[in-house]
């Protein structure tokens, strides 16, 4: 478009000084990329970083566009989660020529993390509903090894004991082709429990515990990923699942696997499309995020589960001026048929899909919708250099504080509300409140919030996430 405009401008030029000045102004507004250099990548291969750059050597770009492109390129490199800090700058080296300097500071890539976790859905359920019992804790170790070969590949291994025993291994290689568009992951997981939530009642999980094994789960999977464009990701997964429960669980809830069954075996085929243009994955302030998924449970005649579900979410983040930021999020799910095993019946209250103010509830159903609105004010955003820390991977500490107000609405549609004595399904849910967010390095985000829901219930809730 810009070149067309330039051609149109020149085609109208005459011998007047005014027309010549316009042409010169347009020409002077362009910059040619003479070179791109990368510094600080002691382990990470250059091609992994260059993959995130939209600007290339030899490109001719309008100066204003160059500034915008470099800002997004810097964010994309940071969102690989391979670096603590990323700086991308254009340096003038001649008339209309610039060199692009990319300077990164690599993270510490190997973490063996002692595990002391809670078995419940979140800290709030454990604190308020489960009597803060340390019997409901999980201990062990997790291995997170990123950038194993310098190709942004990673190994995740989990060894957990206590309330839940789990062994899980996953290896991910994001690019297996020269074009750096196709990736692969392979993994397996085995988990056992002596205590299980065999049903929900009045929108709370009901547990049964025994000294005998109550449930075991196993799956193995292979995942293919495709990244044709910078911000678009495709994910195709084939998974084999084998679950079993004790006879006692099947008697307590014959619909756990349906029809009193104690075993569940099936193949799962799922497709996920993601368009991710956020400035920061862990705590975004501008950009947008789209997620579309389709899951088919049961592919073969021998599979004893037939279920299809679709989920979608879209979130928009934008600055409002000054230190104010806002976000809107829409999420939803549809699934068929209506009669589903309890273990596969999931509405609001699981993972990150919940109306704030209802953290202590699970609302099961075949379909749901969720709207979230947040207004944030930045209290602090600094990057501290701790020279006294001997390890450079931990000497740079970004720290940001945000005060936020939020208001959410949600709805769960369920044909089984009466069966599970739900008081919240098939009715609108509303919640709102205020929160203090803390974001720091290694994608660590903590939040303390005070909220009130439609029923007039109030509470102080805590959330903590990280991605080492």
XYZ file of C-alpha atoms in Angstrom:
468
model
C 0.000 0.000 0.000
C 2.794 2.390 0.868
C 4.629 1.704 -2.393
C 1.397 2.233 -4.313
C 0.917 5.540 -2.549
C 4.492 6.510 -3.394
C 3.960 5.644 -7.069
C 0.710 7.634 -7.124
C 2.445 10.620 -5.537
C 5.294 10.553 -8.032
C 2.918 10.156 -10.980
C 1.295 13.455 -10.059
C 4.608 15.243 -9.613
C 5.359 18.322 -11.680
C 8.323 20.605 -11.868
C 7.261 22.566 -8.837
C 9.373 22.544 -5.692
C 6.329 21.599 -3.650
C 5.846 18.255 -5.412
C 9.542 17.450 -5.108
C 9.419 18.167 -1.386
C 6.527 15.729 -0.949
C 8.425 13.004 -2.786
C 11.560 13.613 -0.742
C 9.564 13.518 2.489
C 8.044 10.141 1.628
C 11.417 8.724 0.589
C 13.138 9.952 3.731
C 10.518 8.239 5.873
C 11.803 4.768 4.932
C 14.561 2.724 6.538
C 16.510 -0.206 5.094
C 17.512 -3.019 7.481
C 21.248 -3.459 6.902
C 21.785 -6.256 9.442
C 20.280 -8.070 12.433
C 22.587 -9.074 15.285
C 21.782 -11.118 18.388
C 23.675 -10.971 21.667
C 23.347 -12.849 24.955
C 22.076 -16.156 23.556
C 24.735 -18.426 25.008
C 22.608 -21.564 24.646
C 19.612 -20.610 22.536
C 20.182 -21.057 18.820
C 19.892 -17.905 16.751
C 17.253 -19.366 14.481
C 14.863 -19.708 17.449
C 15.126 -15.957 18.043
C 15.106 -15.022 14.356
C 11.898 -17.064 14.011
C 10.119 -14.423 16.102
C 11.377 -11.439 14.109
C 9.119 -10.002 11.448
C 11.882 -7.646 10.255
C 14.614 -9.219 8.124
C 17.916 -8.068 6.658
C 17.284 -6.141 3.433
C 13.717 -5.093 4.318
C 12.603 -1.565 3.497
C 10.132 -0.327 6.098
C 8.498 2.981 6.896
C 10.060 4.438 10.017
C 6.849 4.569 12.018
C 5.995 0.977 11.086
C 9.504 -0.126 12.017
C 9.054 1.140 15.571
C 5.768 -0.730 15.927
C 7.118 -3.954 14.407
C 10.166 -3.966 16.685
C 7.952 -3.491 19.742
C 5.891 -6.556 18.806
C 9.016 -8.535 17.883
C 10.401 -7.830 21.334
C 7.189 -9.098 22.920
C 7.200 -12.255 20.794
C 10.761 -13.097 21.831
C 9.872 -12.481 25.477
C 6.827 -14.752 25.147
C 9.034 -17.715 24.240
C 9.737 -17.816 27.997
C 13.421 -18.403 27.280
C 14.707 -15.046 28.519
C 14.510 -12.825 31.576
C 14.950 -9.633 29.589
C 14.693 -8.821 25.879
C 15.675 -5.572 24.165
C 15.227 -4.948 20.434
C 16.459 -1.596 19.105
C 17.156 0.009 15.729
C 20.507 1.783 15.403
C 21.062 4.405 12.682
C 24.186 3.544 10.665
C 23.800 5.716 7.568
C 21.335 7.624 5.436
C 18.089 5.638 5.643
C 19.952 2.536 6.984
C 19.615 0.862 10.380
C 21.041 -2.135 12.164
C 18.724 -4.151 14.427
C 20.322 -5.162 17.734
C 18.648 -7.913 19.745
C 19.999 -8.324 23.275
C 18.674 -11.102 25.502
C 19.430 -12.362 28.966
C 18.812 -16.085 29.226
C 16.841 -17.653 32.034
C 17.920 -20.481 34.257
C 16.506 -23.448 32.371
C 16.650 -26.400 34.798
C 14.396 -26.491 37.821
C 13.963 -29.470 40.133
C 11.120 -28.176 42.250
C 10.071 -29.750 45.535
C 6.319 -30.225 45.422
C 4.054 -29.337 48.301
C 0.693 -28.787 46.718
C -2.984 -29.001 47.521
C -5.223 -31.733 46.154
C -8.260 -29.485 45.974
C -9.328 -27.324 43.031
C -7.739 -24.234 44.517
C -6.314 -22.807 47.727
C -9.651 -21.294 48.659
C -11.520 -24.600 48.648
C -8.812 -26.186 50.804
C -8.790 -23.237 53.218
C -12.523 -22.722 53.617
C -14.106 -26.103 52.799
C -11.610 -28.850 53.667
C -10.536 -27.728 57.119
C -6.977 -26.875 55.969
C -6.121 -30.537 56.380
C -2.534 -31.430 55.512
C -3.789 -34.911 54.710
C -5.090 -33.320 51.498
C -1.639 -32.332 50.285
C 0.628 -33.617 47.544
C 4.407 -33.839 47.857
C 7.215 -34.929 45.578
C 9.265 -33.265 42.868
C 8.874 -31.781 39.409
C 11.516 -31.423 36.746
C 11.144 -28.496 34.340
C 13.976 -28.461 31.822
C 13.537 -25.841 29.118
C 15.707 -25.252 26.091
C 17.289 -28.685 26.454
C 19.199 -28.562 23.168
C 18.962 -24.814 22.561
C 15.970 -25.341 20.234
C 13.309 -24.195 22.741
C 12.506 -27.844 23.460
C 11.551 -28.917 26.955
C 11.097 -31.878 29.268
C 8.478 -31.862 32.002
C 8.439 -34.684 34.543
C 6.263 -35.037 37.639
C 6.730 -37.426 40.557
C 4.060 -36.890 43.211
C 2.913 -38.728 46.338
C 0.456 -38.152 49.147
C -3.214 -37.489 48.397
C -2.540 -38.244 44.735
C 0.234 -40.402 43.329
C 1.256 -39.357 39.848
C 4.096 -40.012 37.422
C 4.077 -37.970 34.228
C 6.607 -37.247 31.489
C 6.253 -34.950 28.463
C 8.829 -33.974 25.838
C 8.116 -31.067 23.474
C 10.080 -30.028 20.403
C 8.452 -26.910 18.909
C 10.075 -27.186 15.468
C 11.044 -30.327 13.585
C 11.268 -28.818 10.085
C 13.604 -26.315 8.464
C 10.804 -23.801 8.042
C 10.250 -23.913 11.821
C 6.507 -24.321 11.527
C 5.790 -27.891 12.705
C 6.416 -29.301 16.182
C 5.750 -32.482 18.144
C 5.151 -33.578 21.734
C 4.957 -37.070 23.231
C 4.014 -37.984 26.769
C 2.475 -40.398 29.245
C 0.884 -40.146 32.681
C -0.212 -42.548 35.442
C -2.156 -41.427 38.516
C -3.816 -43.159 41.487
C -6.072 -41.953 44.312
C -7.349 -43.371 47.575
C -9.837 -40.531 47.880
C -12.027 -39.337 45.018
C -14.789 -36.816 44.418
C -17.418 -39.275 43.233
C -20.167 -36.673 42.662
C -21.231 -33.110 43.377
C -24.143 -32.118 45.601
C -25.471 -28.616 46.200
C -22.636 -27.378 43.963
C -19.891 -28.797 46.187
C -17.669 -31.834 45.580
C -18.458 -34.923 47.681
C -15.484 -37.150 48.523
C -15.054 -40.765 49.594
C -11.841 -42.066 51.161
C -10.543 -45.576 51.746
C -7.231 -47.225 52.438
C -7.783 -49.201 49.263
C -7.145 -47.827 45.799
C -10.253 -45.954 44.643
C -9.204 -44.759 41.176
C -6.367 -45.002 38.688
C -5.829 -43.099 35.449
C -3.454 -43.661 32.570
C -2.975 -41.880 29.275
C -0.403 -41.570 26.550
C -0.507 -39.025 23.781
C 1.171 -37.497 20.763
C 0.658 -33.868 19.755
C 1.423 -32.180 16.449
C 1.631 -28.391 16.325
C 1.702 -26.036 13.374
C 2.599 -22.345 13.380
C 2.118 -20.945 9.886
C 2.089 -17.327 11.021
C 3.578 -15.466 13.943
C 0.407 -15.345 16.021
C -1.545 -18.407 14.826
C -1.082 -21.864 16.362
C -2.708 -25.175 15.427
C -2.624 -28.190 17.739
C -3.790 -31.732 16.924
C -3.691 -34.361 19.678
C -4.338 -38.106 19.688
C -4.657 -39.564 23.174
C -5.394 -43.018 24.551
C -7.063 -43.008 27.973
C -7.680 -45.857 30.424
C -9.470 -45.090 33.690
C -10.781 -47.402 36.386
C -12.542 -47.034 39.735
C -13.268 -49.310 42.682
C -16.658 -51.021 42.923
C -17.478 -48.796 45.895
C -17.259 -45.638 43.768
C -19.472 -47.165 41.071
C -22.075 -48.047 43.734
C -21.962 -44.564 45.263
C -22.473 -43.003 41.832
C -23.441 -45.415 39.031
C -23.123 -42.511 36.573
C -19.459 -41.916 37.380
C -18.654 -43.848 34.180
C -22.385 -44.470 33.404
C -24.350 -47.683 33.958
C -22.313 -48.689 37.010
C -19.204 -49.356 34.938
C -15.827 -49.498 36.676
C -13.664 -49.075 33.568
C -13.432 -46.440 30.876
C -11.255 -46.820 27.768
C -11.267 -44.549 24.742
C -9.278 -42.610 22.193
C -9.504 -38.836 22.170
C -8.929 -36.690 19.093
C -8.752 -32.962 19.734
C -8.013 -29.895 17.659
C -7.092 -26.497 19.047
C -6.633 -23.214 17.219
C -5.041 -20.287 19.035
C -4.500 -16.731 17.890
C -2.265 -15.134 20.492
C -1.289 -11.501 20.157
C -0.750 -10.552 23.793
C 2.128 -8.394 24.898
C 2.956 -10.769 27.777
C 1.692 -14.309 28.261
C 1.769 -14.351 32.065
C 0.173 -10.932 32.678
C -1.024 -9.237 29.472
C -1.977 -5.559 29.317
C -2.599 -5.101 25.584
C -3.501 -7.303 22.658
C -6.002 -10.122 22.259
C -6.262 -13.893 22.614
C -8.564 -16.315 20.747
C -8.920 -20.005 21.525
C -11.156 -22.487 19.629
C -11.231 -26.206 20.438
C -13.120 -29.330 19.358
C -12.778 -32.666 21.192
C -14.101 -36.044 20.102
C -14.063 -38.635 22.899
C -14.336 -42.110 21.434
C -13.072 -43.010 17.963
C -13.384 -46.804 17.786
C -16.347 -49.124 18.229
C -14.640 -50.640 21.254
C -14.403 -47.253 22.994
C -16.943 -47.042 25.826
C -17.283 -43.265 25.726
C -18.962 -41.159 23.064
C -18.811 -37.433 23.687
C -18.237 -34.356 21.557
C -17.530 -30.898 22.930
C -16.621 -27.474 21.607
C -15.067 -24.658 23.620
C -14.228 -21.089 22.690
C -12.730 -18.073 24.417
C -11.782 -14.564 23.394
C -10.073 -11.952 25.556
C -9.154 -8.397 24.659
C -6.668 -6.283 26.608
C -6.106 -2.583 26.035
C -4.567 0.495 27.716
C -7.038 3.217 28.645
C -4.530 6.010 29.075
C -2.195 6.873 31.885
C -1.767 3.871 34.169
C -5.218 2.399 33.557
C -5.796 -0.867 31.681
C -8.886 -2.930 30.937
C -9.805 -6.390 29.696
C -12.941 -8.232 28.561
C -13.210 -11.991 28.257
C -15.873 -14.255 26.727
C -15.775 -18.028 27.206
C -18.174 -20.824 26.432
C -18.675 -24.562 26.034
C -21.162 -26.855 24.283
C -21.207 -30.658 24.548
C -23.303 -33.628 23.415
C -25.076 -35.880 24.289
C -26.884 -34.662 27.397
C -26.282 -37.903 29.284
C -22.594 -37.901 30.133
C -20.365 -39.705 32.638
C -19.967 -37.617 35.783
C -16.162 -37.604 35.416
C -16.527 -35.879 32.021
C -19.281 -33.474 33.082
C -17.590 -30.145 33.662
C -19.143 -26.701 33.930
C -17.850 -23.686 35.845
C -15.552 -23.943 38.842
C -12.698 -25.931 37.321
C -9.246 -24.608 36.439
C -9.616 -20.956 35.349
C -13.266 -21.097 34.271
C -15.239 -19.645 37.164
C -17.203 -16.546 38.094
C -15.104 -14.650 40.599
C -16.980 -14.747 43.875
C -17.882 -18.433 43.343
C -14.420 -19.924 43.926
C -15.866 -22.387 46.470
C -18.426 -23.866 44.077
C -18.505 -26.263 41.133
C -21.495 -25.935 38.837
C -21.661 -29.005 36.602
C -23.406 -28.934 33.253
C -23.178 -29.738 29.554
C -22.822 -26.101 28.495
C -21.818 -22.777 29.953
C -21.037 -19.165 29.165
C -18.755 -16.808 31.078
C -18.094 -13.062 30.819
C -15.262 -11.369 32.724
C -14.517 -7.627 32.928
C -11.504 -6.102 34.664
C -10.214 -2.568 35.161
C -6.617 -2.232 36.399
C -4.475 0.579 37.751
C -0.711 0.195 37.703
C 0.796 0.955 41.100
C 4.347 -0.017 40.191
C 6.332 -1.428 37.282
C 10.098 -1.585 37.791
C 13.035 -3.752 36.819
C 15.621 -4.113 39.574
C 19.198 -5.174 38.995
C 20.529 -7.048 42.049
C 24.275 -6.987 41.494
C 24.909 -8.823 44.758
C 23.164 -11.966 43.404
C 25.939 -14.218 42.029
C 23.785 -15.996 39.413
C 22.936 -13.655 36.541
C 19.770 -15.637 35.742
C 18.296 -14.370 39.025
C 19.922 -10.946 39.328
C 17.353 -9.081 37.224
C 13.976 -8.899 38.941
C 10.960 -7.262 37.258
C 8.192 -6.354 39.691
C 4.741 -4.961 38.908
C 1.771 -4.227 41.177
C -1.781 -3.623 39.963
C -4.959 -2.703 41.780
C -8.007 -3.986 39.927
C -11.794 -3.956 39.988
C -13.738 -6.784 38.353
C -17.243 -7.854 37.498
C -18.205 -11.289 36.108
C -21.336 -13.047 34.894
C -21.870 -16.703 34.036
C -24.508 -19.299 33.231
C -24.371 -23.103 33.330
C -26.975 -25.069 31.416
C -27.582 -28.554 32.816
C -30.196 -31.259 32.333
C -28.815 -32.987 35.436
C -29.219 -30.136 37.918
C -31.932 -31.940 39.885
C -29.985 -35.188 39.949
C -26.957 -33.437 41.465
C -29.082 -31.110 43.633
C -27.598 -28.020 42.025
C -28.927 -24.656 43.171
C -26.732 -22.604 40.849
C -27.141 -24.365 37.496
C -29.676 -22.968 35.022
C -29.533 -19.528 36.628
C -27.393 -16.446 36.135
C -24.365 -15.990 38.353
C -22.879 -12.587 39.167
C -19.749 -11.661 41.079
C -17.535 -8.636 41.554
C -14.845 -7.161 43.752
C -11.344 -5.751 44.008
C -7.925 -7.395 43.829
C -4.222 -6.739 44.219
C -2.027 -8.445 41.581
C 1.710 -9.034 41.860
C 3.654 -10.024 38.722
C 7.362 -10.802 38.733
C 9.956 -12.862 36.888
C 9.639 -16.463 35.680
C 5.942 -15.764 35.002
C 5.066 -15.709 38.689
C 1.727 -14.009 39.347
C 0.024 -13.767 42.734
C -3.405 -12.326 43.481
C -5.420 -11.552 46.593
C -9.028 -10.531 46.012
C -12.150 -9.603 47.909
C -15.406 -10.432 46.157
C -19.155 -10.677 46.607
C -21.535 -12.878 44.585
C -25.219 -12.760 43.680
C -26.165 -14.630 46.852
C -24.534 -11.889 48.925
C -21.670 -14.126 50.025
C -18.309 -12.427 50.485
C -14.805 -13.769 50.813
C -11.091 -13.160 50.516
C -9.489 -15.422 47.928
C -5.925 -16.193 46.906
C -4.511 -17.299 43.550
C -0.959 -18.110 42.534
C 0.425 -19.185 39.145
C 3.908 -19.686 37.726
C 5.636 -21.082 34.661
C 9.231 -21.874 35.490
